Structure formats: C-alpha cells, structure tokens
Coordinates of C-alpha atoms and ligand atoms in Angstrom, one line a residue:
X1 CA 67.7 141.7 103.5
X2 CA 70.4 138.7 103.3
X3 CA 68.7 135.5 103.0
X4 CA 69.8 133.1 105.5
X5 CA 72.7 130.4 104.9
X6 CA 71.5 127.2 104.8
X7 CA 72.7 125.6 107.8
X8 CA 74.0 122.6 106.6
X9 CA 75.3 121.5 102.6
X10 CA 75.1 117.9 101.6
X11 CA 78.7 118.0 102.1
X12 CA 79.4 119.4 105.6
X13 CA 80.3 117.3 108.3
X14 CA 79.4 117.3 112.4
X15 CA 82.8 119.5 112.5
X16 CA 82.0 121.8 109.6
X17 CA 84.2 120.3 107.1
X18 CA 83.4 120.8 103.8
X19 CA 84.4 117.1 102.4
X20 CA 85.1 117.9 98.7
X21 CA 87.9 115.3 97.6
X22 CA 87.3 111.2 97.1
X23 CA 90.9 109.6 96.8
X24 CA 90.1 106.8 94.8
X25 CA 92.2 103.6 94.6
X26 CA 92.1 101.7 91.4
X27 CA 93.5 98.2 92.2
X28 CA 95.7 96.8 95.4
X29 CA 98.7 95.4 93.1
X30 CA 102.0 97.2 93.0
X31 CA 104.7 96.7 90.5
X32 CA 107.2 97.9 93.9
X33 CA 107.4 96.3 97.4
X34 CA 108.2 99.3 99.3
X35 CA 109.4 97.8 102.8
X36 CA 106.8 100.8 104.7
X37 CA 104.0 100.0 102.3
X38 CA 103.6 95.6 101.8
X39 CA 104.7 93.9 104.6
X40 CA 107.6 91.2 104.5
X41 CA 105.2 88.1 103.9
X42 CA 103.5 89.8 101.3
X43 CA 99.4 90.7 100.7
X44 CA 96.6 88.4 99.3
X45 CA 95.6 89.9 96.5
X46 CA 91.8 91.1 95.5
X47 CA 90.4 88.9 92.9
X48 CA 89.4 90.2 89.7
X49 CA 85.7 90.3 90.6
X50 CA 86.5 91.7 93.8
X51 CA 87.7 94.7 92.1
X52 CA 85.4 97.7 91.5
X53 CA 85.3 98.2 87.3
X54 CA 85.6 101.3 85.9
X55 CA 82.2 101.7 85.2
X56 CA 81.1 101.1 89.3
X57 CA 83.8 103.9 89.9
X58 CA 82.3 106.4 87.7
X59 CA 78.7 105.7 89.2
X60 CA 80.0 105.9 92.7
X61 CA 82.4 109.4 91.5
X62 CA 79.0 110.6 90.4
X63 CA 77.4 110.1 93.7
X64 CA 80.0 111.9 95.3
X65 CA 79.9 114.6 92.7
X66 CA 76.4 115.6 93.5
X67 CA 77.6 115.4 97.3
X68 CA 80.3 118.3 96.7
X69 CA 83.1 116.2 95.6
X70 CA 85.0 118.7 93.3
X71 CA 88.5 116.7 93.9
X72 CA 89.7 113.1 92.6
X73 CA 92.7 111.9 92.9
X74 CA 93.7 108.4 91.1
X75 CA 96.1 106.1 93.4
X76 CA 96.2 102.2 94.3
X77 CA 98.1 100.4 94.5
X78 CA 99.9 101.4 91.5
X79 CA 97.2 103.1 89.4
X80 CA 99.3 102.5 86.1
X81 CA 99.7 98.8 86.8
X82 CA 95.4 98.9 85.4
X83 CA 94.4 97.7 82.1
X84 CA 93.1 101.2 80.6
X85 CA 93.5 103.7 83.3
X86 CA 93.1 105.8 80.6
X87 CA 89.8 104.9 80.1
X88 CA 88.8 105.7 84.1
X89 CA 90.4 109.1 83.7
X90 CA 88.7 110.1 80.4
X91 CA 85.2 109.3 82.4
X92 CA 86.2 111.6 85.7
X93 CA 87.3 114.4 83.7
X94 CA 84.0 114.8 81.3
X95 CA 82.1 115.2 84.7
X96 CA 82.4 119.0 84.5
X97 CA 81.6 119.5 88.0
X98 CA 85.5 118.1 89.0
X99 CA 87.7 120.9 89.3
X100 CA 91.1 118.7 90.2
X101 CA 91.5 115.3 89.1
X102 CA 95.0 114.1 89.9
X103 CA 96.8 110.7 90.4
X104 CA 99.5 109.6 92.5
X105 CA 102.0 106.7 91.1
X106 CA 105.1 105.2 91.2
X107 CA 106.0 107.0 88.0
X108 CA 107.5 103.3 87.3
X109 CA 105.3 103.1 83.8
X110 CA 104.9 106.8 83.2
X111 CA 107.3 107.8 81.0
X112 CA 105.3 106.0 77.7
X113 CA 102.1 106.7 79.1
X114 CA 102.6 110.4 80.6
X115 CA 100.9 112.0 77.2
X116 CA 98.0 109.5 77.2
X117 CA 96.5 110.4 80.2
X118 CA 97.2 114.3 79.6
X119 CA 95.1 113.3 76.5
X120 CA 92.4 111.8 78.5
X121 CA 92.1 114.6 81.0
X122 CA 94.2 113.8 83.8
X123 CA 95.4 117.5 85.2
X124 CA 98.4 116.3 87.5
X125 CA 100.2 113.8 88.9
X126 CA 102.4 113.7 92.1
X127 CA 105.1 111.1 91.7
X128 CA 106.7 109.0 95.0
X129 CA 110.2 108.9 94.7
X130 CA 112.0 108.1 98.1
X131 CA 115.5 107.6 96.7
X132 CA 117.9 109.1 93.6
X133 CA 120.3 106.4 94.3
X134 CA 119.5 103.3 92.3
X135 CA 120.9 100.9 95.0
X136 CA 119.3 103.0 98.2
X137 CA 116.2 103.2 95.4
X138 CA 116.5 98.9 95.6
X139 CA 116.6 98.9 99.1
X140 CA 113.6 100.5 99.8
X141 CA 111.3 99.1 97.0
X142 CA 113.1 95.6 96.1
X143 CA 113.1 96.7 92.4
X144 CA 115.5 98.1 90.2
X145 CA 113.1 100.8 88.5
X146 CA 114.8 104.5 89.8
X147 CA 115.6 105.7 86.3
X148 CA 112.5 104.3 85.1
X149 CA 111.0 106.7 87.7
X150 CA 113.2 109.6 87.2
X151 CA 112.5 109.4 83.2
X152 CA 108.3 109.3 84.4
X153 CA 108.9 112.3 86.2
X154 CA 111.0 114.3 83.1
X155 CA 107.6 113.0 80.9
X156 CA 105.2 114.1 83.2
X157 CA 106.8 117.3 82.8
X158 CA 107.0 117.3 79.3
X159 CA 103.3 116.6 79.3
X160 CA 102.2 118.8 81.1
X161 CA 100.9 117.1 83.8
X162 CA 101.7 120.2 86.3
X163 CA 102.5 121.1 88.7
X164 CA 104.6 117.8 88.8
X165 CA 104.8 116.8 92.7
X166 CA 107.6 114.4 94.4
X167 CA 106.4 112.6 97.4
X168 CA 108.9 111.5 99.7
X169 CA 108.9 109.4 102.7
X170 CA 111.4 110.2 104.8
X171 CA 112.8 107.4 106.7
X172 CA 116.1 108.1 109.2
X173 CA 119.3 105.9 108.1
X174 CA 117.4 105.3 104.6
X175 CA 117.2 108.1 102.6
X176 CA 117.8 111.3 105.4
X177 CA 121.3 111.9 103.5
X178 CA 119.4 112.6 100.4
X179 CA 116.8 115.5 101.9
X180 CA 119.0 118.6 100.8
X181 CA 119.5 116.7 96.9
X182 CA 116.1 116.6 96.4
X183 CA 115.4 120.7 97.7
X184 CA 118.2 121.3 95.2
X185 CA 115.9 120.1 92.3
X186 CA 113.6 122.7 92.9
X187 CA 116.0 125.2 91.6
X188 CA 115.9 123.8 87.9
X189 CA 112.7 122.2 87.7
X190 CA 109.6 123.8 88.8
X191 CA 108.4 120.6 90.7
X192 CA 107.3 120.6 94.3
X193 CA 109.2 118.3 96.3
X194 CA 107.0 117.0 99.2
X195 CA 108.6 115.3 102.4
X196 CA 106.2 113.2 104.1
X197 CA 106.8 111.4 107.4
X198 CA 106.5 107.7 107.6
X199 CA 103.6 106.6 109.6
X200 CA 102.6 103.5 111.4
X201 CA 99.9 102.3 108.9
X202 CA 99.0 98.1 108.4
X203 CA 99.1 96.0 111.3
X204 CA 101.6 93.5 110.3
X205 CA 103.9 96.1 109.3
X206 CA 107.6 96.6 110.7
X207 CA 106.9 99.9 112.2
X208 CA 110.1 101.6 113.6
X209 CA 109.5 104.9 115.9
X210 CA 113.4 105.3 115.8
X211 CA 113.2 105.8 111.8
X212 CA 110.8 108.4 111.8
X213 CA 111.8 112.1 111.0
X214 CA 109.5 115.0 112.2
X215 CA 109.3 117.7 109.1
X216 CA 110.9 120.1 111.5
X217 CA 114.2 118.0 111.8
X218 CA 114.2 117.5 107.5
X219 CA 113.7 121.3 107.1
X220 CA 116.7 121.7 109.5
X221 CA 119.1 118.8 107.8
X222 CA 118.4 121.0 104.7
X223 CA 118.9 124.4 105.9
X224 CA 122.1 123.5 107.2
X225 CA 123.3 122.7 103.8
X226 CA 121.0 125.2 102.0
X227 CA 120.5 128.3 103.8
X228 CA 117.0 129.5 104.8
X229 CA 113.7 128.9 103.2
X230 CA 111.2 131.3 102.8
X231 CA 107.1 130.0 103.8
X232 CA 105.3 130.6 100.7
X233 CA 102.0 132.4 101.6
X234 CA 100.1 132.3 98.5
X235 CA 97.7 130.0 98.2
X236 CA 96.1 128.3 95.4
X237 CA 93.1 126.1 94.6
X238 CA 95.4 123.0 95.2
X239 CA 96.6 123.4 98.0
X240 CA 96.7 120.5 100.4
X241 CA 98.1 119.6 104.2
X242 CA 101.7 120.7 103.0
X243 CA 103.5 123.4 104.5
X244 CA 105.5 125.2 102.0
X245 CA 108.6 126.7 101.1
X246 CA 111.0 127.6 98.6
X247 CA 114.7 128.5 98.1
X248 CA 116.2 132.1 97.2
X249 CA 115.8 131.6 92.8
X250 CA 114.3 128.4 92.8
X251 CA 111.5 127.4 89.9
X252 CA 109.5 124.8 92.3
X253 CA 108.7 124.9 96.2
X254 CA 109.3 122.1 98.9
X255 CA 106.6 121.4 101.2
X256 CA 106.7 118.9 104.5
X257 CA 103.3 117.0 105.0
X258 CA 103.5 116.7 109.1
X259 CA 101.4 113.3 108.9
X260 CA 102.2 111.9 112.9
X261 CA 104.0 115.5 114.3
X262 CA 101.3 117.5 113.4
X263 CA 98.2 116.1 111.7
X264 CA 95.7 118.0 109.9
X265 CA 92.5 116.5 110.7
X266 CA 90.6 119.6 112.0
X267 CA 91.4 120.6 107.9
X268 CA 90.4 117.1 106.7
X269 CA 87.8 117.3 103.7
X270 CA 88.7 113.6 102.4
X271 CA 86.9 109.8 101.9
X272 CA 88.7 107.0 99.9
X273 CA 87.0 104.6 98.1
X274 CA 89.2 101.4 98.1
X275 CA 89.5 99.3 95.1
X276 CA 87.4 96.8 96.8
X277 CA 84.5 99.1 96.9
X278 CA 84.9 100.4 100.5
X279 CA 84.1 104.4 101.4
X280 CA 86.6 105.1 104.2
X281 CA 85.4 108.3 105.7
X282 CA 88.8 108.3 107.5
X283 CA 92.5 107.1 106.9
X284 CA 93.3 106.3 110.4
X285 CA 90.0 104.5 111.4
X286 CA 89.0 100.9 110.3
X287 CA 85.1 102.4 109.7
X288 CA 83.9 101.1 106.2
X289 CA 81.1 101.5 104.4
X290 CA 80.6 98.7 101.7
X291 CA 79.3 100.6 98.4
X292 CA 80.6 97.8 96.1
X293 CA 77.6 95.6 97.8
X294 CA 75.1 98.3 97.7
X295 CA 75.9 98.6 93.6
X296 CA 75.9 94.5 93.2
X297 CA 72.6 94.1 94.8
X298 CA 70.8 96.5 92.5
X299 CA 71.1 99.7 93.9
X300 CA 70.7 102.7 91.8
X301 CA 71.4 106.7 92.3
X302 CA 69.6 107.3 95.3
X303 CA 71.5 104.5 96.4
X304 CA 74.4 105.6 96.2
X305 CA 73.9 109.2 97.5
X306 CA 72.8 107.3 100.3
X307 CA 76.3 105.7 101.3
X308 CA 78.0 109.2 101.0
X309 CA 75.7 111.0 103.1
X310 CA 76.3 108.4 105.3
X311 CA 79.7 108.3 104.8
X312 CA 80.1 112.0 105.5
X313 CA 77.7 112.0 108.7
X314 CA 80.0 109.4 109.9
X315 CA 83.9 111.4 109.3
X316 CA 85.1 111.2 112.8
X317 CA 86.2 114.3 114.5
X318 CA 89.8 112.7 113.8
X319 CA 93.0 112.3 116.5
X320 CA 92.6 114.5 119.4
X321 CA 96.5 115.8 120.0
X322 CA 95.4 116.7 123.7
X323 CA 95.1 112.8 124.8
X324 CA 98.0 112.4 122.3
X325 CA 96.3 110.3 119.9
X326 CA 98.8 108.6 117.2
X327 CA 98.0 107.8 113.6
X328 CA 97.8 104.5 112.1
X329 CA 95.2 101.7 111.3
X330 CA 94.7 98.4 110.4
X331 CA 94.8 97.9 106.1
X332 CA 98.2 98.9 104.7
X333 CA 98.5 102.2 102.5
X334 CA 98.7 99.6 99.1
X335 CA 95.4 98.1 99.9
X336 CA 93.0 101.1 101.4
X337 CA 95.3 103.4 98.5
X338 CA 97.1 106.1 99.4
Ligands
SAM401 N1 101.7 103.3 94.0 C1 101.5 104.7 94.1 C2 102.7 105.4 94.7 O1 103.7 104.8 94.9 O2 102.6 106.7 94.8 C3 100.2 105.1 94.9 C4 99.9 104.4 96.2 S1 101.1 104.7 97.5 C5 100.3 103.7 98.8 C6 100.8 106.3 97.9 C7 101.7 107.0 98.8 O3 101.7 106.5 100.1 C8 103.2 106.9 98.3 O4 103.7 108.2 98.2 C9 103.8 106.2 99.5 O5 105.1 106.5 99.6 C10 102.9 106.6 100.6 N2 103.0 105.7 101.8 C11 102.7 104.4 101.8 N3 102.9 103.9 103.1 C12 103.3 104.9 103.8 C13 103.7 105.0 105.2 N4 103.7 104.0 106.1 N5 104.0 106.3 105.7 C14 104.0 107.3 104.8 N6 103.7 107.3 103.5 C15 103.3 106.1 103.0

C-alpha cells in the first residue's frame, strides 16, 4: 500500500503553489536612473541601519531554506553597488539545500568583479540591458555606462556565470527598433535574450500605456526581419515565466516574459525580501510582512519560520484576468528589488 501524501508541505500555498524562490534585494541604491524604474524627483534613500546586513539576510535565507526555498536570486537596487556582495553570495551558496542562486544587475561593475562572485558561488547572472546604442543607452538610464555593460556581459561569459541572460524592457519609440539586434546575438553567443514588457509599477512613476509593447507584437517586429522562431519545448530546472524561442543555428534562445498581457500568477512560486527587511509575498500587492523587526527585537529561528509560514499562507491568489485585473503597485521596482 502507498502511504498517503501529506496534504499540505511547509511550502504550499491556499492555491497549491509550491513557493520555492526568495528574490532577495540587497540595497535600494542604483548607480542608473532608469526613467521606468526611479521616478523624475528621485527616491529617499534607506539609511545604513535601515538596511538588512548580510548576516540578517543569511538568517532570514535560512528560514526560508527550511520552508522549501531552493531558489535565490540577488537583485536591488544594483546588487554590485554593495560593499562585499561577495561575501553575501559565498554565505547563500554553502547552504547546500539552494539549488539556484542567481543575481540580476546592471552589469555596470561586472566586468572586474564577474570572476569573484563565480569564485564565491554565484551560478548565474541575468544582465538588464535595454539599449546597444550608447546615446538611446543615456536616454533611458541618464548614464553613460553601455559599454561598461556590454564588457560585464562578455565577463560574465568568460566566467562562467551561465547561462548569461539579457533582460530587456521593451518600451515603444525607445528601444522597439533595436528588438531584432538583440535576437541576432543569440546566433553567436549562447545568451538568452529576455524581452520583458514594461509595467506600471511605483506610484509616482510616469506610466505610459501608449509605450507598452505586448510580447506578441516584439515576436512579430522580429520575425519580420528574422524569419520564424521555433518554441523551445525542453525544459530545464531553471526555467521561469519566459516563453521561449530560438532562431534556425543559433547558440542562445530568446524568451518574452508577458508581465501585463499575460501574467503568470496561477505559476507564481515567489516572495521578495526587500533590502529594508520586508517579505513581500506578492510583487503586485502592497502586503508586507516586517521580518527586519521581528530579528531586531530578539527573535530567533522559530521566529523567523514564523514570518514565512505566514508569509506563504498569506500569497494572494494573484490578478484575476476575468475582471481584467492590471499589474502594478505602490513601491518602485529599485526599492521592493526586482
Ligand atoms: N539593478 C539591477 C538591474 O538593473 O537589473 C536589479 C534591479 S532592477 C529593478 C531589476 C529589473 O527590473 C531590471 O531588468 C529592470 O529593467 C526591471 N524593471 C524595473 N522597472 C520595471 C518596469 N516598470 N517594468 C518592467 N521591468 C522593470
């Protein structure tokens, strides 16, 4: 006889989600102002005390470890922009039960420190790159950094840091003429070139409707000027919300992340901790839990396993495409860490 499932794991949710990745956001400060990311007037910054150390996040990673979490991945912010990241990565990767830890940067300071954190145990990194064009590069991020970026990327590479993913945001009249240059580096390089759709996130952010692209319209700009795609169907331990695809003889694959067309949160197995100690069990809802406070006043383990089972009995179902639900919330992407 079969013994009986248990029917519920410390780490399934009230929609049977299995929650088994914690994004976790290092600091709130950005070496780049991209225009979709920091609003115009600019964000108050955390102060350094505000700021979770290293040694909180490992305690709170280990909480979620013995809640399922098998996935990390390191973002901000602009996790490089932190004094001895290095140091954060080494602790996450001796924790044997992580399978994946990844980070996602600007790729801004990569390029000298690409090795280092292959060193330390960092498996991966998935890059945001917007623009080729150093001036359309400008435009978006008000710095002057894209071959800083591009040079990152060619590290990570060289590092092994694989597979090396591009995240872009595709924004119409910004970058839209540059979709079918970026499929076209999948044919050399084996990167995976990720189009996301820009989404309404921060409340005092410019959001324009009119300059979002659906992942259906990119994959048509490039097919027109490629040819056809073909779905890749295997799937791998990594795989995320991307739908992907690759071109006849390329090395990498392109995927589209349908963020407002088509969102994923029936898939969802997610929380972010923000750099000010919050557990978000959801992007697009201002719920918090404060585990920064729970660690400050003295609380231990139990704790700790306390917030995440709370934190996982309180993942919302998600947006609910029959009443046409839209994504957004109130914190910008830089400061809940995307
Ligand atoms: N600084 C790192 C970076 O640039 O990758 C990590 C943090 S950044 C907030 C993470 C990702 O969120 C980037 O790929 C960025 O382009 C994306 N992002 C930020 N705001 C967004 C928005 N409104 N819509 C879609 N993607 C957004």
């Amino acid at each position: 006889m079969t013994k009986d499932k248990p029917i519920t794991q410390l780490n399934t949710d009230r929609f049977s989600r299995n929650i088994s990745y914690l994004r976790v956001s290092v600091t709130d400060r950005c070496n780049l102002r991209c225009f979709y990311c920091v609003p115009e007037e600019g964000l108050p910054f955390l102060g350094h005390k505000d700021v979770l150390s290293y040694e909180e996040i490992t305690a709170i990673v280990q909480a979620g470890v013995r809640h399922g979490i098998q996935k990390v991945r390191i973002t901000g912010g602009e996790p490089l922009v932190r004094k001895g990241i290095e140091e954060l990565v080494a602790s996450i990767s001796a924790l044997p039960e992580i399978k994946d830890l990844a980070m996602t940067t600007n790729g801004v300071r990569l390029a000298s420190m690409a090795h280092d954190l292959k060193k330390a145990g960092l498996h991966r990194v998935n890059v945001s790159l917007d623009s080729m064009k150093p001036e359309v590069f400008e435009k978006i991020t008000g710095r002057n950094h894209c071959q800083e970026v591009k040079e990152g990327i060619e590290a990570a590479l060289d590092a092994g840091l694989t597979p090396v993913k591009i995240n872009v945001v595709a924004v119409a009249g910004v970058n839209d003429s540059e979709f079918a240059d970026f499929a076209k580096l999948t044919m050399d390089k084996p990167v995976s070139v990720r189009f996301i759709e820009y989404m309404p996130i921060g409340k005092n952010m410019h959001w324009a409707e009119d300059r979002s692209i659906s992942s259906r319209e990119i994959r048509e700009i490039i097919e027109k000027q490629l040819g056809p795609m073909t779905p890749v169907t295997e799937h791998g331990p990594l795989d995320g919300p991307a739908r992907r695809f690759s071109l006849p003889g390329a090395q990498g694959e392109i995927g589209f992340i349908n963020a407002i067309s088509g969102h994923f949160c029936s898939t969802c197995n997610r929380l972010r901790l923000t750099a000010d100690g919050k557990v978000r069990p959801c992007l697009f809802s201002d719920k918090e839990i404060d585990v920064r406070s729970v660690l400050r006043s003295g609380g231990g383990p139990s704790d700790l396993d306390a917030v995440f089972a709370q934190a996982i009995a309180q993942k919302p179902r998600g947006l609910d495409s029959a009443k046409s639900e839209k994504p957004g919330c109130d914190r910008s992407m830089s400061s809940i860490g995307g």
